[in-house]
PDB file of C-alpha atoms in Angstrom:
ATOM      1  CA  UNK A   1     135.888  66.684  97.457  1.00 77.00           C
ATOM      2  CA  UNK A   2     135.136  63.248  96.105  1.00 83.00           C
ATOM      3  CA  UNK A   3     134.902  62.716  92.373  1.00 93.00           C
ATOM      4  CA  UNK A   4     132.006  61.300  90.388  1.00 96.00           C
ATOM      5  CA  UNK A   5     132.600  60.814  86.693  1.00 96.00           C
ATOM      6  CA  UNK A   6     130.092  60.345  83.903  1.00 97.00           C
ATOM      7  CA  UNK A   7     130.649  59.038  80.416  1.00 97.00           C
ATOM      8  CA  UNK A   8     129.936  60.034  77.752  1.00 97.00           C
ATOM      9  CA  UNK A   9     129.561  63.757  78.284  1.00 96.00           C
ATOM     10  CA  UNK A  10     127.676  64.090  75.012  1.00 97.00           C
ATOM     11  CA  UNK A  11     126.010  61.482  72.839  1.00 97.00           C
ATOM     12  CA  UNK A  12     123.832  61.599  69.759  1.00 97.00           C
ATOM     13  CA  UNK A  13     121.798  58.556  68.825  1.00 96.00           C
ATOM     14  CA  UNK A  14     119.148  57.675  66.304  1.00 97.00           C
ATOM     15  CA  UNK A  15     115.510  57.153  67.229  1.00 97.00           C
ATOM     16  CA  UNK A  16     114.818  53.575  68.198  1.00 97.00           C
ATOM     17  CA  UNK A  17     118.324  52.777  69.350  1.00 97.00           C
ATOM     18  CA  UNK A  18     119.587  52.376  72.903  1.00 97.00           C
ATOM     19  CA  UNK A  19     122.298  54.373  74.613  1.00 98.00           C
ATOM     20  CA  UNK A  20     124.185  53.676  77.837  1.00 98.00           C
ATOM     21  CA  UNK A  21     125.492  56.295  80.246  1.00 98.00           C
ATOM     22  CA  UNK A  22     128.019  55.363  82.909  1.00 98.00           C
ATOM     23  CA  UNK A  23     128.441  56.879  86.359  1.00 97.00           C
ATOM     24  CA  UNK A  24     131.564  56.078  88.348  1.00 97.00           C
ATOM     25  CA  UNK A  25     132.678  57.038  91.814  1.00 96.00           C
ATOM     26  CA  UNK A  26     136.418  57.453  91.326  1.00 95.00           C
ATOM     27  CA  UNK A  27     137.769  57.673  94.867  1.00 92.00           C
ATOM     28  CA  UNK A  28     135.069  56.157  97.021  1.00 94.00           C
ATOM     29  CA  UNK A  29     132.578  53.326  97.026  1.00 94.00           C
ATOM     30  CA  UNK A  30     128.863  53.944  96.721  1.00 93.00           C
ATOM     31  CA  UNK A  31     126.174  51.382  97.453  1.00 91.00           C
ATOM     32  CA  UNK A  32     123.635  53.937  96.290  1.00 93.00           C
ATOM     33  CA  UNK A  33     123.691  56.291  93.323  1.00 95.00           C
ATOM     34  CA  UNK A  34     121.009  58.625  92.058  1.00 95.00           C
ATOM     35  CA  UNK A  35     119.999  59.421  88.489  1.00 97.00           C
ATOM     36  CA  UNK A  36     118.473  62.774  87.584  1.00 96.00           C
ATOM     37  CA  UNK A  37     117.106  64.349  84.467  1.00 97.00           C
ATOM     38  CA  UNK A  38     117.264  68.082  83.910  1.00 95.00           C
ATOM     39  CA  UNK A  39     115.404  70.083  81.288  1.00 92.00           C
ATOM     40  CA  UNK A  40     116.704  73.509  80.219  1.00 90.00           C
ATOM     41  CA  UNK A  41     116.329  76.186  82.877  1.00 88.00           C
ATOM     42  CA  UNK A  42     114.711  73.743  85.279  1.00 92.00           C
ATOM     43  CA  UNK A  43     115.679  71.999  88.454  1.00 92.00           C
ATOM     44  CA  UNK A  44     116.884  68.427  88.787  1.00 93.00           C
ATOM     45  CA  UNK A  45     114.237  65.730  88.616  1.00 93.00           C
ATOM     46  CA  UNK A  46     115.051  62.479  90.400  1.00 93.00           C
ATOM     47  CA  UNK A  47     114.447  59.531  88.119  1.00 96.00           C
ATOM     48  CA  UNK A  48     115.638  56.594  90.179  1.00 96.00           C
ATOM     49  CA  UNK A  49     117.830  55.375  92.980  1.00 94.00           C
ATOM     50  CA  UNK A  50     120.397  52.803  91.957  1.00 94.00           C
ATOM     51  CA  UNK A  51     121.242  50.145  94.547  1.00 91.00           C
ATOM     52  CA  UNK A  52     124.341  47.988  94.307  1.00 91.00           C
ATOM     53  CA  UNK A  53     123.410  44.343  93.955  1.00 88.00           C
ATOM     54  CA  UNK A  54     119.672  44.880  93.839  1.00 89.00           C
ATOM     55  CA  UNK A  55     116.958  46.471  91.746  1.00 92.00           C
ATOM     56  CA  UNK A  56     116.751  50.199  91.279  1.00 94.00           C
ATOM     57  CA  UNK A  57     113.943  52.190  92.844  1.00 94.00           C
ATOM     58  CA  UNK A  58     112.118  54.337  90.297  1.00 96.00           C
ATOM     59  CA  UNK A  59     110.226  57.549  90.953  1.00 94.00           C
ATOM     60  CA  UNK A  60     106.574  57.748  90.052  1.00 94.00           C
ATOM     61  CA  UNK A  61     106.052  58.279  86.369  1.00 95.00           C
ATOM     62  CA  UNK A  62     109.466  57.015  85.282  1.00 96.00           C
ATOM     63  CA  UNK A  63     109.264  53.993  82.993  1.00 95.00           C
ATOM     64  CA  UNK A  64     111.551  51.320  84.368  1.00 94.00           C
ATOM     65  CA  UNK A  65     111.550  49.375  81.104  1.00 95.00           C
ATOM     66  CA  UNK A  66     112.679  52.442  79.201  1.00 97.00           C
ATOM     67  CA  UNK A  67     115.323  53.644  81.622  1.00 97.00           C
ATOM     68  CA  UNK A  68     117.250  50.555  82.639  1.00 97.00           C
ATOM     69  CA  UNK A  69     119.554  50.978  85.609  1.00 96.00           C
ATOM     70  CA  UNK A  70     122.274  48.559  86.625  1.00 93.00           C
ATOM     71  CA  UNK A  71     124.532  48.978  89.644  1.00 93.00           C
ATOM     72  CA  UNK A  72     126.946  46.130  89.121  1.00 86.00           C
ATOM     73  CA  UNK A  73     129.722  47.236  91.437  1.00 93.00           C
ATOM     74  CA  UNK A  74     130.384  49.622  94.294  1.00 93.00           C
ATOM     75  CA  UNK A  75     131.841  52.186  91.894  1.00 95.00           C
ATOM     76  CA  UNK A  76     129.698  51.903  88.769  1.00 96.00           C
ATOM     77  CA  UNK A  77     126.073  52.499  87.892  1.00 97.00           C
ATOM     78  CA  UNK A  78     124.745  52.597  84.345  1.00 97.00           C
ATOM     79  CA  UNK A  79     121.624  54.136  82.848  1.00 98.00           C
ATOM     80  CA  UNK A  80     120.459  52.713  79.531  1.00 98.00           C
ATOM     81  CA  UNK A  81     117.855  54.629  77.582  1.00 98.00           C
ATOM     82  CA  UNK A  82     116.131  52.010  75.454  1.00 97.00           C
ATOM     83  CA  UNK A  83     114.294  52.621  72.206  1.00 97.00           C
ATOM     84  CA  UNK A  84     115.182  56.278  72.443  1.00 97.00           C
ATOM     85  CA  UNK A  85     112.867  58.961  71.062  1.00 97.00           C
ATOM     86  CA  UNK A  86     113.509  62.669  70.504  1.00 96.00           C
ATOM     87  CA  UNK A  87     111.564  63.485  73.682  1.00 96.00           C
ATOM     88  CA  UNK A  88     114.206  61.574  75.646  1.00 96.00           C
ATOM     89  CA  UNK A  89     116.742  64.209  74.658  1.00 96.00           C
ATOM     90  CA  UNK A  90     117.879  65.805  77.895  1.00 96.00           C
ATOM     91  CA  UNK A  91     120.718  66.340  80.360  1.00 97.00           C
ATOM     92  CA  UNK A  92     121.175  63.276  82.565  1.00 98.00           C
ATOM     93  CA  UNK A  93     123.139  63.598  85.798  1.00 98.00           C
ATOM     94  CA  UNK A  94     124.133  61.089  88.430  1.00 97.00           C
ATOM     95  CA  UNK A  95     125.150  61.600  92.029  1.00 96.00           C
ATOM     96  CA  UNK A  96     126.559  59.470  94.802  1.00 94.00           C
ATOM     97  CA  UNK A  97     127.028  59.839  98.560  1.00 92.00           C
ATOM     98  CA  UNK A  98     130.544  59.604  99.927  1.00 91.00           C
ATOM     99  CA  UNK A  99     130.412  57.719 103.226  1.00 88.00           C
ATOM    100  CA  UNK A 100     133.950  58.911 103.998  1.00 89.00           C
ATOM    101  CA  UNK A 101     132.568  62.447 104.395  1.00 88.00           C
ATOM    102  CA  UNK A 102     129.303  61.757 106.176  1.00 85.00           C
ATOM    103  CA  UNK A 103     127.440  60.844 102.997  1.00 87.00           C
ATOM    104  CA  UNK A 104     128.087  64.196 101.341  1.00 90.00           C
ATOM    105  CA  UNK A 105     126.503  63.919  97.908  1.00 93.00           C
ATOM    106  CA  UNK A 106     128.614  64.652  94.842  1.00 95.00           C
ATOM    107  CA  UNK A 107     127.398  64.971  91.274  1.00 96.00           C
ATOM    108  CA  UNK A 108     128.883  63.869  88.004  1.00 97.00           C
ATOM    109  CA  UNK A 109     129.503  66.260  85.129  1.00 96.00           C
ATOM    110  CA  UNK A 110     126.309  65.239  83.372  1.00 97.00           C
ATOM    111  CA  UNK A 111     125.615  63.647  80.012  1.00 97.00           C
ATOM    112  CA  UNK A 112     123.860  65.421  77.163  1.00 97.00           C
ATOM    113  CA  UNK A 113     121.696  63.046  75.156  1.00 97.00           C
ATOM    114  CA  UNK A 114     120.344  64.091  71.785  1.00 97.00           C
ATOM    115  CA  UNK A 115     118.044  61.701  69.952  1.00 97.00           C
ATOM    116  CA  UNK A 116     117.653  62.422  66.248  1.00 97.00           C
TER     117      UNK A 116
ATOM    118  CA  UNK B   1     107.362  64.116 101.194  1.00 81.00           C
ATOM    119  CA  UNK B   2     109.781  66.994 101.435  1.00 86.00           C
ATOM    120  CA  UNK B   3     109.092  70.268  99.624  1.00 93.00           C
ATOM    121  CA  UNK B   4     111.833  72.879  99.173  1.00 96.00           C
ATOM    122  CA  UNK B   5     111.023  76.440  98.120  1.00 97.00           C
ATOM    123  CA  UNK B   6     113.831  78.709  96.885  1.00 98.00           C
ATOM    124  CA  UNK B   7     113.849  82.481  96.421  1.00 98.00           C
ATOM    125  CA  UNK B   8     114.581  84.554  94.462  1.00 98.00           C
ATOM    126  CA  UNK B   9     114.543  82.840  91.085  1.00 97.00           C
ATOM    127  CA  UNK B  10     116.893  85.473  89.660  1.00 98.00           C
ATOM    128  CA  UNK B  11     119.313  87.788  91.406  1.00 98.00           C
ATOM    129  CA  UNK B  12     121.588  90.483  89.998  1.00 98.00           C
ATOM    130  CA  UNK B  13     124.260  92.112  92.113  1.00 98.00           C
ATOM    131  CA  UNK B  14     127.166  94.436  91.484  1.00 98.00           C
ATOM    132  CA  UNK B  15     130.621  92.955  91.754  1.00 98.00           C
ATOM    133  CA  UNK B  16     131.805  93.222  95.346  1.00 98.00           C
ATOM    134  CA  UNK B  17     128.323  93.248  96.833  1.00 98.00           C
ATOM    135  CA  UNK B  18     126.782  90.386  98.793  1.00 98.00           C
ATOM    136  CA  UNK B  19     124.204  87.921  97.530  1.00 98.00           C
ATOM    137  CA  UNK B  20     121.682  86.071  99.663  1.00 98.00           C
ATOM    138  CA  UNK B  21     119.521  83.165  98.544  1.00 98.00           C
ATOM    139  CA  UNK B  22     116.858  81.729 100.818  1.00 98.00           C
ATOM    140  CA  UNK B  23     115.188  78.328 101.011  1.00 98.00           C
ATOM    141  CA  UNK B  24     112.446  76.866 103.133  1.00 98.00           C
ATOM    142  CA  UNK B  25     111.668  73.209 103.688  1.00 97.00           C
ATOM    143  CA  UNK B  26     108.587  71.386 104.876  1.00 95.00           C
ATOM    144  CA  UNK B  27     109.774  68.145 106.483  1.00 92.00           C
ATOM    145  CA  UNK B  28     111.038  68.706 110.001  1.00 91.00           C
ATOM    146  CA  UNK B  29     112.856  65.355 109.783  1.00 89.00           C
ATOM    147  CA  UNK B  30     115.228  66.707 107.131  1.00 92.00           C
ATOM    148  CA  UNK B  31     118.718  67.014 108.537  1.00 91.00           C
ATOM    149  CA  UNK B  32     121.052  67.697 105.616  1.00 93.00           C
ATOM    150  CA  UNK B  33     121.086  70.874 103.511  1.00 96.00           C
ATOM    151  CA  UNK B  34     123.636  71.198 100.709  1.00 96.00           C
ATOM    152  CA  UNK B  35     124.037  74.027  98.215  1.00 98.00           C
ATOM    153  CA  UNK B  36     125.159  73.434  94.660  1.00 98.00           C
ATOM    154  CA  UNK B  37     126.462  75.757  91.965  1.00 98.00           C
ATOM    155  CA  UNK B  38     125.691  74.804  88.389  1.00 97.00           C
ATOM    156  CA  UNK B  39     127.358  76.447  85.437  1.00 96.00           C
ATOM    157  CA  UNK B  40     125.843  76.194  81.992  1.00 92.00           C
ATOM    158  CA  UNK B  41     126.122  72.695  80.562  1.00 91.00           C
ATOM    159  CA  UNK B  42     127.808  71.227  83.634  1.00 94.00           C
ATOM    160  CA  UNK B  43     126.821  69.093  86.575  1.00 95.00           C
ATOM    161  CA  UNK B  44     126.056  70.666  89.968  1.00 96.00           C
ATOM    162  CA  UNK B  45     129.096  71.392  92.105  1.00 96.00           C
ATOM    163  CA  UNK B  46     128.814  71.201  95.879  1.00 96.00           C
ATOM    164  CA  UNK B  47     129.864  74.537  97.383  1.00 97.00           C
ATOM    165  CA  UNK B  48     128.808  74.151 101.004  1.00 97.00           C
ATOM    166  CA  UNK B  49     126.528  72.028 103.135  1.00 95.00           C
ATOM    167  CA  UNK B  50     125.154  72.102 106.639  1.00 94.00           C
ATOM    168  CA  UNK B  51     123.740  69.460 108.903  1.00 90.00           C
ATOM    169  CA  UNK B  52     120.983  70.072 111.390  1.00 84.00           C
ATOM    170  CA  UNK B  53     123.227  69.933 114.432  1.00 84.00           C
ATOM    171  CA  UNK B  54     124.765  73.340 113.592  1.00 87.00           C
ATOM    172  CA  UNK B  55     123.281  76.735 112.879  1.00 93.00           C
ATOM    173  CA  UNK B  56     125.964  78.277 110.688  1.00 96.00           C
ATOM    174  CA  UNK B  57     128.902  77.239 108.566  1.00 96.00           C
ATOM    175  CA  UNK B  58     131.390  79.368 106.694  1.00 97.00           C
ATOM    176  CA  UNK B  59     133.959  78.689 104.000  1.00 95.00           C
ATOM    177  CA  UNK B  60     135.845  81.800 102.876  1.00 96.00           C
ATOM    178  CA  UNK B  61     133.315  84.012 101.031  1.00 97.00           C
ATOM    179  CA  UNK B  62     130.474  81.546 101.371  1.00 98.00           C
ATOM    180  CA  UNK B  63     128.316  80.933 104.424  1.00 98.00           C
ATOM    181  CA  UNK B  64     125.139  79.020 105.135  1.00 98.00           C
ATOM    182  CA  UNK B  65     122.751  79.566 108.030  1.00 97.00           C
ATOM    183  CA  UNK B  66     120.082  77.175 109.242  1.00 97.00           C
ATOM    184  CA  UNK B  67     117.035  77.921 111.357  1.00 95.00           C
ATOM    185  CA  UNK B  68     115.478  74.580 112.257  1.00 93.00           C
ATOM    186  CA  UNK B  69     112.579  76.121 114.139  1.00 93.00           C
ATOM    187  CA  UNK B  70     111.496  78.200 111.151  1.00 94.00           C
ATOM    188  CA  UNK B  71     112.611  75.505 108.701  1.00 95.00           C
ATOM    189  CA  UNK B  72     114.650  77.777 106.507  1.00 95.00           C
ATOM    190  CA  UNK B  73     118.250  78.036 105.444  1.00 97.00           C
ATOM    191  CA  UNK B  74     120.153  80.654 103.491  1.00 98.00           C
ATOM    192  CA  UNK B  75     123.254  80.972 101.351  1.00 98.00           C
ATOM    193  CA  UNK B  76     125.369  84.089 101.744  1.00 98.00           C
ATOM    194  CA  UNK B  77     128.070  85.028  99.242  1.00 98.00           C
ATOM    195  CA  UNK B  78     130.189  88.032 100.133  1.00 98.00           C
ATOM    196  CA  UNK B  79     132.478  90.102  97.880  1.00 98.00           C
ATOM    197  CA  UNK B  80     130.874  88.615  94.791  1.00 98.00           C
ATOM    198  CA  UNK B  81     132.948  88.152  91.662  1.00 97.00           C
ATOM    199  CA  UNK B  82     131.871  87.659  88.040  1.00 97.00           C
ATOM    200  CA  UNK B  83     132.858  83.988  88.254  1.00 97.00           C
ATOM    201  CA  UNK B  84     130.177  83.542  90.926  1.00 98.00           C
ATOM    202  CA  UNK B  85     127.589  83.968  88.156  1.00 98.00           C
ATOM    203  CA  UNK B  86     125.737  80.654  87.843  1.00 98.00           C
ATOM    204  CA  UNK B  87     122.559  78.879  88.921  1.00 98.00           C
ATOM    205  CA  UNK B  88     122.500  77.927  92.583  1.00 98.00           C
ATOM    206  CA  UNK B  89     120.344  75.115  93.947  1.00 97.00           C
ATOM    207  CA  UNK B  90     119.498  74.433  97.549  1.00 97.00           C
ATOM    208  CA  UNK B  91     118.432  70.985  98.671  1.00 96.00           C
ATOM    209  CA  UNK B  92     117.073  69.294 101.729  1.00 94.00           C
ATOM    210  CA  UNK B  93     117.178  65.685 102.733  1.00 90.00           C
ATOM    211  CA  UNK B  94     116.878  63.113 105.466  1.00 81.00           C
ATOM    212  CA  UNK B  95     119.835  60.893 106.166  1.00 70.00           C
ATOM    213  CA  UNK B  96     118.805  57.298 106.406  1.00 65.00           C
ATOM    214  CA  UNK B  97     121.009  54.235 106.410  1.00 61.00           C
ATOM    215  CA  UNK B  98     123.712  54.804 103.858  1.00 62.00           C
ATOM    216  CA  UNK B  99     122.581  57.936 102.111  1.00 70.00           C
ATOM    217  CA  UNK B 100     120.497  61.046 101.852  1.00 79.00           C
ATOM    218  CA  UNK B 101     117.777  61.476  99.264  1.00 83.00           C
ATOM    219  CA  UNK B 102     117.638  65.134  98.294  1.00 90.00           C
ATOM    220  CA  UNK B 103     114.757  67.370  97.270  1.00 92.00           C
ATOM    221  CA  UNK B 104     115.910  70.391  95.288  1.00 94.00           C
ATOM    222  CA  UNK B 105     114.693  73.932  95.084  1.00 96.00           C
ATOM    223  CA  UNK B 106     113.956  75.387  91.653  1.00 96.00           C
ATOM    224  CA  UNK B 107     117.227  77.272  91.499  1.00 97.00           C
ATOM    225  CA  UNK B 108     118.415  80.877  91.565  1.00 98.00           C
ATOM    226  CA  UNK B 109     120.196  82.415  88.619  1.00 98.00           C
ATOM    227  CA  UNK B 110     122.821  84.736  90.035  1.00 98.00           C
ATOM    228  CA  UNK B 111     124.346  87.374  87.791  1.00 98.00           C
ATOM    229  CA  UNK B 112     127.301  89.367  89.092  1.00 98.00           C
ATOM    230  CA  UNK B 113     127.708  92.564  87.109  1.00 97.00           C
ATOM    231  CA  UNK B 114     131.305  93.766  86.704  1.00 95.00           C
TER     232      UNK B 114
END
C-alpha cells in the first residue's frame, strides 16, 4: 500500500515551547490530510482536516491557535503544538487518502509527544 | 453525523481458531468501511477495506462482510496466529470529492493465545 511517514516519531519538549510534527505522503499526492490524537487505550479522535493551499478545518473543541496546521504542498502537512503544556502529551497520528487506490486512507506511524 | 459501534471490546481466542469483530454504523450514506490493525505504540495499519458496492471481500486469512440493509459490517480472521494480537479498529465514512472522512469504532483488543 501507499506510504505515509511522520517525523519525529518521539519528541520531548519543555512546557511553553512549540513543537512541529511533519506528515508526508511518500509515493502519492494528497490534497487532504487528517490529524488525529489518541489517548492510551482509546480510539482515534479527529482533530482537524488539512487542506492543501487553504485553511485547515478544525473539529469542535480543538483550539486552532494552539494546534497550527499547514499544508504547504501536495505531500506535506505539518502540525505545530504551540505553547505546549503537559496535558498536550499524547500520540498524534496523521492520515491521507491515496487517490490512486480509490482514496484508500493510509496512516502514518504516529508521533509521541511528551511535554515536561 | 456518523456513529460507529464496535463489539466486542476485548476478544481472546486460541491460536488456530477464528475471530470475529462486528461493527454497526448509523449513516446510510456511508460507503467506505476500512479495518485497521494497531500494534502498541504504532500507527494504524490498513488490513482490509470494503466499499458499499460489494457484500464481501477476502484477502488470505482476513475477510470482511457488509450488510447495507442492516448497516453492519464484520471482520473475520481465520487460523489466528499470535502475531494477530493487536487492537483492531473499524471505521465508516462517506466518500465526497477527493477523500473520505472516517468515524472510528472504539476498538477491539484481540489476544491470540498460543
